[in-house]
Structure formats: structure tokens, C-alpha cells
PDB file of C-alpha atoms in Angstrom:
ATOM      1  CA  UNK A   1     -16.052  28.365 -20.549  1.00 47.00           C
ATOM      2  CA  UNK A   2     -18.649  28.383 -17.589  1.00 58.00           C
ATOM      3  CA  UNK A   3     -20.363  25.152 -18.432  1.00 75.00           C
ATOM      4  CA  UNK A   4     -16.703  23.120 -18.628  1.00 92.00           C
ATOM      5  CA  UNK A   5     -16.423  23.676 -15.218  1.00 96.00           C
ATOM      6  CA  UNK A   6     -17.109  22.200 -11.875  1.00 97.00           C
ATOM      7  CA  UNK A   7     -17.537  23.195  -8.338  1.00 96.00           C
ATOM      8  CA  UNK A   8     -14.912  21.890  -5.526  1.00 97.00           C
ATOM      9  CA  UNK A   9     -17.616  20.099  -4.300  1.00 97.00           C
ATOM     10  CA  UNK A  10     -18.415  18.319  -7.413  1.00 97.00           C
ATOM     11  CA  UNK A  11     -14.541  17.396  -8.322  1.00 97.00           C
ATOM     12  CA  UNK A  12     -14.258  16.247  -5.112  1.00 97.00           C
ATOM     13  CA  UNK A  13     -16.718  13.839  -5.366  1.00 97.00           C
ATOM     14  CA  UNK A  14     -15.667  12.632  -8.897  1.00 97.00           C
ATOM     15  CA  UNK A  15     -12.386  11.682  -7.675  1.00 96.00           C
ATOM     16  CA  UNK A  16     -13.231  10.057  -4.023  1.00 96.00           C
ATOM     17  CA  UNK A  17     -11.619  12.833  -2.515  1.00 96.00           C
ATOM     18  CA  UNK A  18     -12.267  15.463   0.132  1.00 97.00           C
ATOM     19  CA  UNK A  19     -13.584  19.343  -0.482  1.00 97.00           C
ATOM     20  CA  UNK A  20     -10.486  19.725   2.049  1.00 97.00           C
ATOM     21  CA  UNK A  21      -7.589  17.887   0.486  1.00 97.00           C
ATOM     22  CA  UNK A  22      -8.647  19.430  -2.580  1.00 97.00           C
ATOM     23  CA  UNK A  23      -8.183  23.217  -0.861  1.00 97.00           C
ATOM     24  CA  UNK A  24      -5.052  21.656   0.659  1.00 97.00           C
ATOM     25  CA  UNK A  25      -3.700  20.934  -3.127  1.00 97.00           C
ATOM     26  CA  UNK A  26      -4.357  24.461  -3.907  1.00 96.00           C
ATOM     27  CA  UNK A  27      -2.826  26.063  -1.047  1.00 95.00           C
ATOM     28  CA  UNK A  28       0.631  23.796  -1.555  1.00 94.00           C
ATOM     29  CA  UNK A  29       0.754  24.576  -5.057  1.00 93.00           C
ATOM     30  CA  UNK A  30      -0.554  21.079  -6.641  1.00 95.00           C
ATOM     31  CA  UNK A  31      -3.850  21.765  -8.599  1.00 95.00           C
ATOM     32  CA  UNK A  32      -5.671  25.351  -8.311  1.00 94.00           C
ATOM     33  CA  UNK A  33      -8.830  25.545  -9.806  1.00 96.00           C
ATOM     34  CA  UNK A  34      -9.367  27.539 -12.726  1.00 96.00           C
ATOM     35  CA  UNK A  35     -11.145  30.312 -11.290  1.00 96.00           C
ATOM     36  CA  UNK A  36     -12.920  31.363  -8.017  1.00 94.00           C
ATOM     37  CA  UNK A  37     -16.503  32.802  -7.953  1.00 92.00           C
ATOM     38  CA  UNK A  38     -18.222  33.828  -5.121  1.00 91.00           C
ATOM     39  CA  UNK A  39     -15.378  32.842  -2.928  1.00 91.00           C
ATOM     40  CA  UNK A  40     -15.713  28.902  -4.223  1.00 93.00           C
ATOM     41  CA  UNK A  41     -13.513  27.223  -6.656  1.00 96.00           C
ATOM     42  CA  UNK A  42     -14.314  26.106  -9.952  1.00 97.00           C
ATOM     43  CA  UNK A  43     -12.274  23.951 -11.843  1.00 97.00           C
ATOM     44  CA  UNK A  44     -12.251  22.652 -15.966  1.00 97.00           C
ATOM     45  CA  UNK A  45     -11.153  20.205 -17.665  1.00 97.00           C
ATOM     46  CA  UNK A  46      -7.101  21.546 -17.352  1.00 96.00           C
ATOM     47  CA  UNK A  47      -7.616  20.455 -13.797  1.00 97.00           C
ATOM     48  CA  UNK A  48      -9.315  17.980 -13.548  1.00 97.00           C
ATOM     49  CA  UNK A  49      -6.415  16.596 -15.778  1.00 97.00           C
ATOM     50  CA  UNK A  50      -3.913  17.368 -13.334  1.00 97.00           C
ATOM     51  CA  UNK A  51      -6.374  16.399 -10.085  1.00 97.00           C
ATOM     52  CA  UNK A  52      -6.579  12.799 -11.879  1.00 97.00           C
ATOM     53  CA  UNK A  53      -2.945  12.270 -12.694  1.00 95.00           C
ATOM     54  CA  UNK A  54      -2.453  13.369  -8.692  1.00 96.00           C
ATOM     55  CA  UNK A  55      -4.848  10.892  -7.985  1.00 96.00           C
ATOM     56  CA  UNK A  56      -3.146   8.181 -10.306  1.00 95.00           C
ATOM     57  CA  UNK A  57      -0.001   8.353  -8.734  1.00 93.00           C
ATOM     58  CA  UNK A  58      -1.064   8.949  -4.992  1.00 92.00           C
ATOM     59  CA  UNK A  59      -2.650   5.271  -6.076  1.00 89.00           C
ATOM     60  CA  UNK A  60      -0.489   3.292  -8.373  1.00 89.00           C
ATOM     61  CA  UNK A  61       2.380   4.850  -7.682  1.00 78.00           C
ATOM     62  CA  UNK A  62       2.760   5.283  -3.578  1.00 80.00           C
ATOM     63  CA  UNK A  63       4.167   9.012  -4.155  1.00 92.00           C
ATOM     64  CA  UNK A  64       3.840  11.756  -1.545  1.00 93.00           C
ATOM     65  CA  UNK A  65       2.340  14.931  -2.319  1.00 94.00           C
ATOM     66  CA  UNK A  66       5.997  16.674  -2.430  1.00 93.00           C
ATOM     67  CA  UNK A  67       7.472  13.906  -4.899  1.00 94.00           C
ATOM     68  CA  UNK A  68       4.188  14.282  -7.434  1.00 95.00           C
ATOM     69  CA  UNK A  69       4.540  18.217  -6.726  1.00 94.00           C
ATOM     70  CA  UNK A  70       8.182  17.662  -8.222  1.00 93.00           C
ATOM     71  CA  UNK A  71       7.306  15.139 -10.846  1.00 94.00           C
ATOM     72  CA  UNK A  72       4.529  17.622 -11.898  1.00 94.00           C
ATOM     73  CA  UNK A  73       6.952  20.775 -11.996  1.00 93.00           C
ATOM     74  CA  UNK A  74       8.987  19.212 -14.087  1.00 93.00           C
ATOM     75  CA  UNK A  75      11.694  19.493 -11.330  1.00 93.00           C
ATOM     76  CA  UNK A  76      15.571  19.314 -12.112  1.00 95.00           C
ATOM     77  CA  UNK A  77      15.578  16.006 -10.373  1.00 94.00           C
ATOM     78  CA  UNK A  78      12.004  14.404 -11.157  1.00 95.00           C
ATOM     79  CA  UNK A  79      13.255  11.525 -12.970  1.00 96.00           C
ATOM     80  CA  UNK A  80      15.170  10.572  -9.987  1.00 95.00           C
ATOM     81  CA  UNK A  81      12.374  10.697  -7.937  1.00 94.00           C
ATOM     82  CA  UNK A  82      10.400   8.591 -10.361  1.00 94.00           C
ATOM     83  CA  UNK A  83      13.461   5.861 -10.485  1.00 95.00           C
ATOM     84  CA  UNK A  84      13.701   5.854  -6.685  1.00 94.00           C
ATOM     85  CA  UNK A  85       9.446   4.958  -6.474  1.00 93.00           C
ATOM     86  CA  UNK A  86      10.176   2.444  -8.651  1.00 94.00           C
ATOM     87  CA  UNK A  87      13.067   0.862  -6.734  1.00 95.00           C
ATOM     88  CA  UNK A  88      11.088   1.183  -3.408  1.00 92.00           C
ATOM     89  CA  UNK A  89       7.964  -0.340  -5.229  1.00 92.00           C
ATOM     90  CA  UNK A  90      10.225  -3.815  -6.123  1.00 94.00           C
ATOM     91  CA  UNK A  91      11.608  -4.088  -2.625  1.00 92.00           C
ATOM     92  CA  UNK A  92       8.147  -3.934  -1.313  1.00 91.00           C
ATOM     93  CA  UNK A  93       6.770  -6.431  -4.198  1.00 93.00           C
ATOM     94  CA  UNK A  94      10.073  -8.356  -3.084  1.00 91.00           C
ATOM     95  CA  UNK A  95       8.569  -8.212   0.864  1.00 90.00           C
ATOM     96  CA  UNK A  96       5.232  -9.125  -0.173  1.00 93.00           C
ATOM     97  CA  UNK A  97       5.977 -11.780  -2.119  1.00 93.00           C
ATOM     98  CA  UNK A  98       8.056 -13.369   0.772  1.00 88.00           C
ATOM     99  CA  UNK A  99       5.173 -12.571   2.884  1.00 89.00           C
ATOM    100  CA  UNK A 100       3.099 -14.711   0.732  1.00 93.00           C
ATOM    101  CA  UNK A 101       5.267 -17.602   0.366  1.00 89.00           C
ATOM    102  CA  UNK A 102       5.620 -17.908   4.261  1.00 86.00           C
ATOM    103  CA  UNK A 103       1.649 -17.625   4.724  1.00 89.00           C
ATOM    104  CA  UNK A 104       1.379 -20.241   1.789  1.00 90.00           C
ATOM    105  CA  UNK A 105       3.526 -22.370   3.337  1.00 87.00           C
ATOM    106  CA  UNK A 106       1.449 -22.312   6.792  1.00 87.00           C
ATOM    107  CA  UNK A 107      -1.493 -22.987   5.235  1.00 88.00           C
ATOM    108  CA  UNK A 108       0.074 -26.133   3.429  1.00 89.00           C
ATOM    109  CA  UNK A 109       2.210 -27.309   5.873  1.00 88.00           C
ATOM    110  CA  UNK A 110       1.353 -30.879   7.411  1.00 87.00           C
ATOM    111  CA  UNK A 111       2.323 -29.753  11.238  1.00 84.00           C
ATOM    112  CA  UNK A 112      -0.417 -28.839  13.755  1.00 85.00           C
ATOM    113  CA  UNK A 113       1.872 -26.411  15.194  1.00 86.00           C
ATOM    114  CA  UNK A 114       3.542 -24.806  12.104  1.00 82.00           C
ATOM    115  CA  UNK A 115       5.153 -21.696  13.985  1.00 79.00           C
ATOM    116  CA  UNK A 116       6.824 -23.779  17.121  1.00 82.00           C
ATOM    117  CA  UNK A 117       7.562 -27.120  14.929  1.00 83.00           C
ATOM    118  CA  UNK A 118       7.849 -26.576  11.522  1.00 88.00           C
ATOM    119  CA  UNK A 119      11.820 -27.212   9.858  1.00 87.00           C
ATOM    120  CA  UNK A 120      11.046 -24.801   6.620  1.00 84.00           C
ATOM    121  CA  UNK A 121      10.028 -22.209   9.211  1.00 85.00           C
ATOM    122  CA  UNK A 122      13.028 -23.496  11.604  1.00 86.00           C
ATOM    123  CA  UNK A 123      15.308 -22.998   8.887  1.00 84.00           C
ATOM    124  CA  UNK A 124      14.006 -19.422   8.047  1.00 82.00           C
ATOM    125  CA  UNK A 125      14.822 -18.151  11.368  1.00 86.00           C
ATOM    126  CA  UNK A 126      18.514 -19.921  12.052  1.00 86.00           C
ATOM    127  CA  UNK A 127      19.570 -18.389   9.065  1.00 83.00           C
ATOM    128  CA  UNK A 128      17.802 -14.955  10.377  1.00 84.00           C
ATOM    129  CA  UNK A 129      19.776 -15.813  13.643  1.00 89.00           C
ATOM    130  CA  UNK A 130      23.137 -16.865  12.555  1.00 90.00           C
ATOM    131  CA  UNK A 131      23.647 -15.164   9.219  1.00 85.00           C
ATOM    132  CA  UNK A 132      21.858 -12.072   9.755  1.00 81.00           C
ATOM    133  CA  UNK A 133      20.390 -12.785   7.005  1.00 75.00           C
ATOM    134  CA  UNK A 134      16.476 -12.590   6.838  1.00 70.00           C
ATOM    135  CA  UNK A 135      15.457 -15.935   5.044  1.00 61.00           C
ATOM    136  CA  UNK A 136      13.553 -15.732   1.438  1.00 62.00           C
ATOM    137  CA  UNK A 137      10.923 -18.087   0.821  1.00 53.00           C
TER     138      UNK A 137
END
């Protein structure tokens, strides 16, 4: 079993990470290593498993620590917590890609002064002002 594993240092630098966020996992409960010898950590491939799915959705997925603790655990609730990602993930694809349109749009748009005198732009913000209403591209 000693040659499967891997010093802290070592996983750590596998997965971009630091030495301290990974003793900061272990001490909230989200990936302990496998054993400890001569006061280090050394973790297999059981962990390095978990440290990578961590990783995954820290990085695809936007989740805290405490929602990817729950998700992990199997907690009563996890596929809420999943759903709810995924909701806040499409309102923030919805923002971006508004965000994108309106840049587009400044780039392309014939006006030397597309902020102060442009009517798309115009138009976005009356119906900001008057409807309350923030204005979709």
C-alpha cells in the first residue's frame, strides 16, 4: 500500500492546490488522507479520488466547500443543493450573455459616443427606468 501513496506536498501540487487548503479539507471533514506518518499526511488513490471530484466541482460547478461537503455525504438534501447550483449557474449564463450582447453591440455600433448617444442603449435604460425592468439584449 506504501508505494500508492503520496505526500500532502505532492497531492497538492498535482491538483494546483495549496499544502494548506489541503490540511484545511482535512480538518472540516472533506478529504483526510489515508494515513499519517511521521506527523505528515499521505494520501492513495481513494483520495485523490475524492480531492479531484472536490476540485471538479469547486471548478465547473461554482460550489462552496459546505455544499460539496453535503453533496459528498450524501446529505438528506444534496440533490437540492445540486438543483439550486444549477439554477444559479443559468441566471449567471443568462447575465453573461446579456453582458455580451451589450459589449457586442458597443463595439458594432456606428456612434462615436455609444454610451451618451446611442438609441439601443437609450432604450435599455428607459425601460430600466420606467418599467423596472432591467433591459435584455
Amino acid at each position: 500500500m506504501e508505494d500508492d501513496l503520496i505526500s500532502i506536498g505532492e497531492a497538492a501540487a498535482k491538483f494546483g492546490m495549496t499544502v494548506s487548503a489541503l490540511r484545511y479539507w482535512d480538518e472540516c471533514g472533506l478529504a483526510a488522507p489515508a494515513e499519517r506518518r511521521g506527523g505528515r499526511r499521505w494520501y492513495g488513490p481513494a483520495e485523490l479520488h475524492r480531492i479531484a471530484l472536490i476540485r471538479i466541482m469547486q471548478e465547473t460547478g461554482l460550489m462552496s466547500l459546505d455544499e460539496i461537503k453535503d453533496v459528498l455525504a450524501a446529505a438528506p438534501d444534496w440533490r437540492g443543493t445540486v438543483a439550486g447550483r444549477i439554477e444559479a449557474i443559468g441566471a449567471q449564463i443568462e447575465r453573461l450573455t446579456t453582458g455580451r450582447a451589450y459589449l457586442e453591440h458597443l463595439l458594432t455600433c456606428p456612434r462615436d459616443d455609444p454610451a451618451g448617444g446611442c438609441p439601443h442603449l437609450r432604450e435599455a435604460t428607459r425601460t430600466w427606468i420606467e418599467d423596472g425592468i432591467p433591459f435584455r439584449a
